[in-house]
Amino acid sequence: PMLELEMEKGQGVLLNGIMQRYEEGSDIESWVFSMRGESVASLYEIGGVRLFARNIRGFLGSDTAVNQSMASTLEEEPSRFFYYNNGITILCDQAESRKSKGKEFLQVSNPQIINGQQTTRMLYSMSSEARKASVLVKVIKVPRDLKDDGFDTLVSSIVAGTNWQNAIRPSDLMANDRTQIEL
């Protein structure tokens, strides 16, 4: 029911803290920060499949094109994983920022990864490569006693909104082709 999300620190990357947002009245709070790939992988090791109970999609396996692409990035360009990956979104009931032994982390209760199961499970399956990668993490604290919007309605809307991606066609990528830009 409780996990510690260790925020990335150092290792050749300059970090200027985390972004925190608080919404008065609803008590909804959110944080955005980066985590080391191995720290994200350890979430699955600790929480198991329970961590994805509110996720709308199960693990698709390591043979999908997207998961194979993640594996390739982890093997060939782990330092670029942060830039190529959308990251993960975690919902929780409670969160508290803490510091201990030179580390900064967010302690969350009842965490649910609602977007990023493929990322989390691929990092877990490739733990040695995950040590060299970083991941963007968004945490949203939604109090269970939310009155105005209703807890279940809001959570369902956040799950739907963070899992709504359009496929990119090869022709879409041509917009960034140097020749197309010059024309």
mmCIF file of C-alpha atoms in Angstrom, residues 5-182:
data_model
loop_
_atom_site.group_PDB
_atom_site.id
_atom_site.type_symbol
_atom_site.label_atom_id
_atom_site.label_comp_id
_atom_site.label_asym_id
_atom_site.label_seq_id
_atom_site.Cartn_x
_atom_site.Cartn_y
_atom_site.Cartn_z
ATOM 1 C CA LEU A 5 9.522 6.949 -5.500
ATOM 2 C CA GLU A 6 13.179 7.935 -5.464
ATOM 3 C CA MET A 7 13.820 11.040 -7.511
ATOM 4 C CA GLU A 8 16.761 10.986 -9.865
ATOM 5 C CA LYS A 9 19.836 12.781 -8.604
ATOM 6 C CA GLY A 10 23.079 13.600 -10.383
ATOM 7 C CA GLN A 11 25.019 11.039 -12.408
ATOM 8 C CA GLY A 12 26.040 13.584 -15.029
ATOM 9 C CA VAL A 13 22.554 15.144 -15.276
ATOM 10 C CA LEU A 14 21.781 18.563 -13.816
ATOM 11 C CA LEU A 15 18.443 18.446 -11.997
ATOM 12 C CA ASN A 16 16.672 21.485 -10.610
ATOM 13 C CA GLY A 17 14.162 19.739 -8.402
ATOM 14 C CA ILE A 18 10.609 18.750 -9.109
ATOM 15 C CA MET A 19 7.516 20.497 -10.388
ATOM 16 C CA GLN A 20 4.678 20.507 -7.888
ATOM 17 C CA ARG A 21 1.098 21.689 -8.460
ATOM 18 C CA TYR A 22 -1.626 22.051 -5.851
ATOM 19 C CA GLU A 23 -5.285 22.719 -6.616
ATOM 20 C CA GLU A 24 -7.013 24.552 -3.770
ATOM 21 C CA GLY A 25 -10.476 23.372 -2.859
ATOM 22 C CA SER A 26 -10.156 19.861 -4.286
ATOM 23 C CA ASP A 27 -6.880 19.020 -2.503
ATOM 24 C CA ILE A 28 -5.587 17.429 -5.728
ATOM 25 C CA GLU A 29 -1.822 17.638 -5.865
ATOM 26 C CA SER A 30 0.642 16.531 -8.508
ATOM 27 C CA TRP A 31 4.388 16.224 -9.009
ATOM 28 C CA VAL A 32 6.542 15.774 -12.101
ATOM 29 C CA PHE A 33 10.121 14.544 -11.836
ATOM 30 C CA SER A 34 12.525 11.997 -13.265
ATOM 31 C CA MET A 35 13.448 8.616 -11.809
ATOM 32 C CA ARG A 36 16.230 6.218 -12.666
ATOM 33 C CA GLY A 37 15.029 3.304 -14.777
ATOM 34 C CA GLU A 38 16.093 0.796 -12.145
ATOM 35 C CA SER A 39 13.982 2.624 -9.536
ATOM 36 C CA VAL A 40 10.922 2.405 -11.786
ATOM 37 C CA ALA A 41 11.639 -1.300 -12.362
ATOM 38 C CA SER A 42 11.811 -1.869 -8.606
ATOM 39 C CA LEU A 43 8.240 -0.560 -8.256
ATOM 40 C CA TYR A 44 7.047 -3.612 -10.176
ATOM 41 C CA GLU A 45 9.329 -5.874 -8.182
ATOM 42 C CA ILE A 46 7.771 -4.581 -4.946
ATOM 43 C CA GLY A 47 4.143 -4.060 -6.005
ATOM 44 C CA GLY A 48 3.710 -6.714 -8.685
ATOM 45 C CA VAL A 49 0.619 -6.720 -10.875
ATOM 46 C CA ARG A 50 -1.417 -5.004 -8.121
ATOM 47 C CA LEU A 51 0.359 -1.831 -9.202
ATOM 48 C CA PHE A 52 -1.630 -1.891 -12.459
ATOM 49 C CA ALA A 53 -5.120 -2.698 -11.105
ATOM 50 C CA ARG A 54 -6.583 0.568 -12.473
ATOM 51 C CA ASN A 55 -4.634 0.375 -15.728
ATOM 52 C CA ILE A 56 -6.965 -0.203 -18.667
ATOM 53 C CA ARG A 57 -4.524 -2.371 -20.585
ATOM 54 C CA GLY A 58 -2.529 -5.387 -19.529
ATOM 55 C CA PHE A 59 1.080 -6.067 -20.417
ATOM 56 C CA LEU A 60 1.213 -6.651 -24.171
ATOM 57 C CA GLY A 61 4.388 -8.740 -24.080
ATOM 58 C CA SER A 62 7.918 -7.993 -25.165
ATOM 59 C CA ASP A 63 7.221 -8.842 -28.814
ATOM 60 C CA THR A 64 5.122 -5.781 -29.715
ATOM 61 C CA ALA A 65 6.738 -3.140 -31.938
ATOM 62 C CA VAL A 66 6.632 -0.503 -29.185
ATOM 63 C CA ASN A 67 8.115 -2.796 -26.539
ATOM 64 C CA GLN A 68 10.804 -4.013 -28.943
ATOM 65 C CA SER A 69 11.636 -0.371 -29.644
ATOM 66 C CA MET A 70 11.980 0.290 -25.907
ATOM 67 C CA ALA A 71 14.254 -2.745 -25.588
ATOM 68 C CA SER A 72 16.370 -1.518 -28.485
ATOM 69 C CA THR A 73 16.701 1.946 -26.924
ATOM 70 C CA LEU A 74 17.661 0.426 -23.565
ATOM 71 C CA GLU A 75 20.333 -1.699 -25.256
ATOM 72 C CA GLU A 76 21.725 0.854 -27.710
ATOM 73 C CA GLU A 77 20.935 4.334 -26.336
ATOM 74 C CA PRO A 78 19.893 4.059 -22.667
ATOM 75 C CA SER A 79 20.793 7.705 -21.966
ATOM 76 C CA ARG A 80 18.194 8.744 -24.594
ATOM 77 C CA PHE A 81 15.374 6.654 -23.102
ATOM 78 C CA PHE A 82 14.110 9.718 -21.198
ATOM 79 C CA TYR A 83 13.640 11.619 -24.474
ATOM 80 C CA TYR A 84 12.048 8.800 -26.489
ATOM 81 C CA ASN A 85 9.609 7.535 -23.859
ATOM 82 C CA ASN A 86 6.377 9.190 -22.633
ATOM 83 C CA GLY A 87 7.060 8.149 -19.048
ATOM 84 C CA ILE A 88 4.620 6.857 -16.466
ATOM 85 C CA THR A 89 1.625 8.306 -14.619
ATOM 86 C CA ILE A 90 0.868 7.215 -11.066
ATOM 87 C CA LEU A 91 -2.324 7.918 -9.137
ATOM 88 C CA CYS A 92 -2.274 7.726 -5.343
ATOM 89 C CA ASP A 93 -4.387 8.572 -2.285
ATOM 90 C CA GLN A 94 -1.666 10.369 -0.373
ATOM 91 C CA ALA A 95 1.862 11.611 -1.078
ATOM 92 C CA GLU A 96 4.565 13.208 0.979
ATOM 93 C CA SER A 97 7.943 14.516 -0.097
ATOM 94 C CA ARG A 98 10.807 13.236 2.073
ATOM 95 C CA LYS A 99 14.580 13.351 2.260
ATOM 96 C CA SER A 100 16.772 10.699 3.829
ATOM 97 C CA LYS A 101 20.440 9.744 3.562
ATOM 98 C CA GLY A 102 21.062 12.257 0.776
ATOM 99 C CA LYS A 103 18.147 11.001 -1.301
ATOM 100 C CA GLU A 104 14.881 12.716 -2.112
ATOM 101 C CA PHE A 105 11.735 10.708 -2.671
ATOM 102 C CA LEU A 106 7.968 10.916 -2.767
ATOM 103 C CA GLN A 107 6.281 8.482 -0.405
ATOM 104 C CA VAL A 108 2.912 7.483 -1.909
ATOM 105 C CA SER A 109 0.068 5.398 -0.528
ATOM 106 C CA ASN A 110 -2.103 3.106 -2.664
ATOM 107 C CA PRO A 111 -0.139 3.849 -5.860
ATOM 108 C CA GLN A 112 -1.534 2.798 -9.226
ATOM 109 C CA ILE A 113 0.401 3.077 -12.491
ATOM 110 C CA ILE A 114 -2.423 4.084 -14.829
ATOM 111 C CA ASN A 115 -0.198 4.808 -17.800
ATOM 112 C CA GLY A 116 3.209 3.258 -18.353
ATOM 113 C CA GLN A 117 2.739 -0.434 -17.676
ATOM 114 C CA GLN A 118 4.660 -1.340 -20.844
ATOM 115 C CA THR A 119 7.504 0.979 -19.805
ATOM 116 C CA THR A 120 7.605 -0.294 -16.216
ATOM 117 C CA ARG A 121 7.542 -3.959 -17.197
ATOM 118 C CA MET A 122 10.141 -3.553 -19.961
ATOM 119 C CA LEU A 123 12.469 -1.775 -17.514
ATOM 120 C CA TYR A 124 11.909 -4.614 -15.040
ATOM 121 C CA SER A 125 12.664 -7.278 -17.650
ATOM 122 C CA MET A 126 15.848 -5.450 -18.680
ATOM 123 C CA SER A 127 17.091 -4.438 -15.228
ATOM 124 C CA SER A 128 20.793 -4.196 -16.096
ATOM 125 C CA GLU A 129 20.051 -1.842 -19.010
ATOM 126 C CA ALA A 130 17.502 0.085 -16.902
ATOM 127 C CA ARG A 131 20.355 1.256 -14.635
ATOM 128 C CA LYS A 132 21.523 3.555 -17.437
ATOM 129 C CA ALA A 133 18.098 5.018 -18.257
ATOM 130 C CA SER A 134 15.865 7.732 -16.812
ATOM 131 C CA VAL A 135 12.069 8.005 -16.918
ATOM 132 C CA LEU A 136 9.669 10.941 -16.681
ATOM 133 C CA VAL A 137 7.184 10.396 -13.816
ATOM 134 C CA LYS A 138 3.925 12.212 -13.126
ATOM 135 C CA VAL A 139 2.235 11.533 -9.779
ATOM 136 C CA ILE A 140 -1.310 12.694 -9.079
ATOM 137 C CA LYS A 141 -2.714 12.581 -5.559
ATOM 138 C CA VAL A 142 -6.505 12.299 -5.700
ATOM 139 C CA PRO A 143 -8.150 12.239 -2.268
ATOM 140 C CA ARG A 144 -10.776 9.495 -1.917
ATOM 141 C CA ASP A 145 -13.193 11.898 -0.227
ATOM 142 C CA LEU A 146 -13.282 14.185 -3.277
ATOM 143 C CA LYS A 147 -16.707 15.828 -3.248
ATOM 144 C CA ASP A 148 -17.253 17.989 -6.346
ATOM 145 C CA ASP A 149 -16.165 15.731 -9.217
ATOM 146 C CA GLY A 150 -16.398 12.412 -7.421
ATOM 147 C CA PHE A 151 -13.353 10.220 -6.952
ATOM 148 C CA ASP A 152 -14.311 7.413 -9.369
ATOM 149 C CA THR A 153 -15.403 9.806 -12.131
ATOM 150 C CA LEU A 154 -12.203 11.842 -11.913
ATOM 151 C CA VAL A 155 -9.952 8.778 -11.762
ATOM 152 C CA SER A 156 -11.711 7.274 -14.805
ATOM 153 C CA SER A 157 -11.269 10.542 -16.713
ATOM 154 C CA ILE A 158 -7.562 10.729 -15.833
ATOM 155 C CA VAL A 159 -7.061 7.097 -16.874
ATOM 156 C CA ALA A 160 -8.845 7.728 -20.188
ATOM 157 C CA GLY A 161 -6.996 10.991 -20.822
ATOM 158 C CA THR A 162 -3.517 9.589 -20.187
ATOM 159 C CA ASN A 163 -4.134 6.534 -22.358
ATOM 160 C CA TRP A 164 -5.396 8.364 -25.429
ATOM 161 C CA GLN A 165 -2.650 8.320 -28.015
ATOM 162 C CA ASN A 166 -2.886 8.568 -31.772
ATOM 163 C CA ALA A 167 -0.652 6.399 -33.895
ATOM 164 C CA ILE A 168 2.054 8.220 -35.842
ATOM 165 C CA ARG A 169 2.259 7.337 -39.508
ATOM 166 C CA PRO A 170 5.617 7.459 -41.338
ATOM 167 C CA SER A 171 4.234 10.315 -43.441
ATOM 168 C CA ASP A 172 3.692 12.356 -40.250
ATOM 169 C CA LEU A 173 7.398 12.140 -39.489
ATOM 170 C CA MET A 174 8.233 13.719 -42.850
ATOM 171 C CA ALA A 175 7.220 17.096 -41.395
ATOM 172 C CA ASN A 176 10.565 17.106 -39.558
ATOM 173 C CA ASP A 177 12.609 16.004 -42.565
ATOM 174 C CA ARG A 178 15.314 18.633 -43.310
ATOM 175 C CA THR A 179 14.320 18.850 -46.995
ATOM 176 C CA GLN A 180 10.660 19.373 -46.125
ATOM 177 C CA ILE A 181 11.569 22.129 -43.655
ATOM 178 C CA GLU A 182 13.675 23.925 -46.270
#
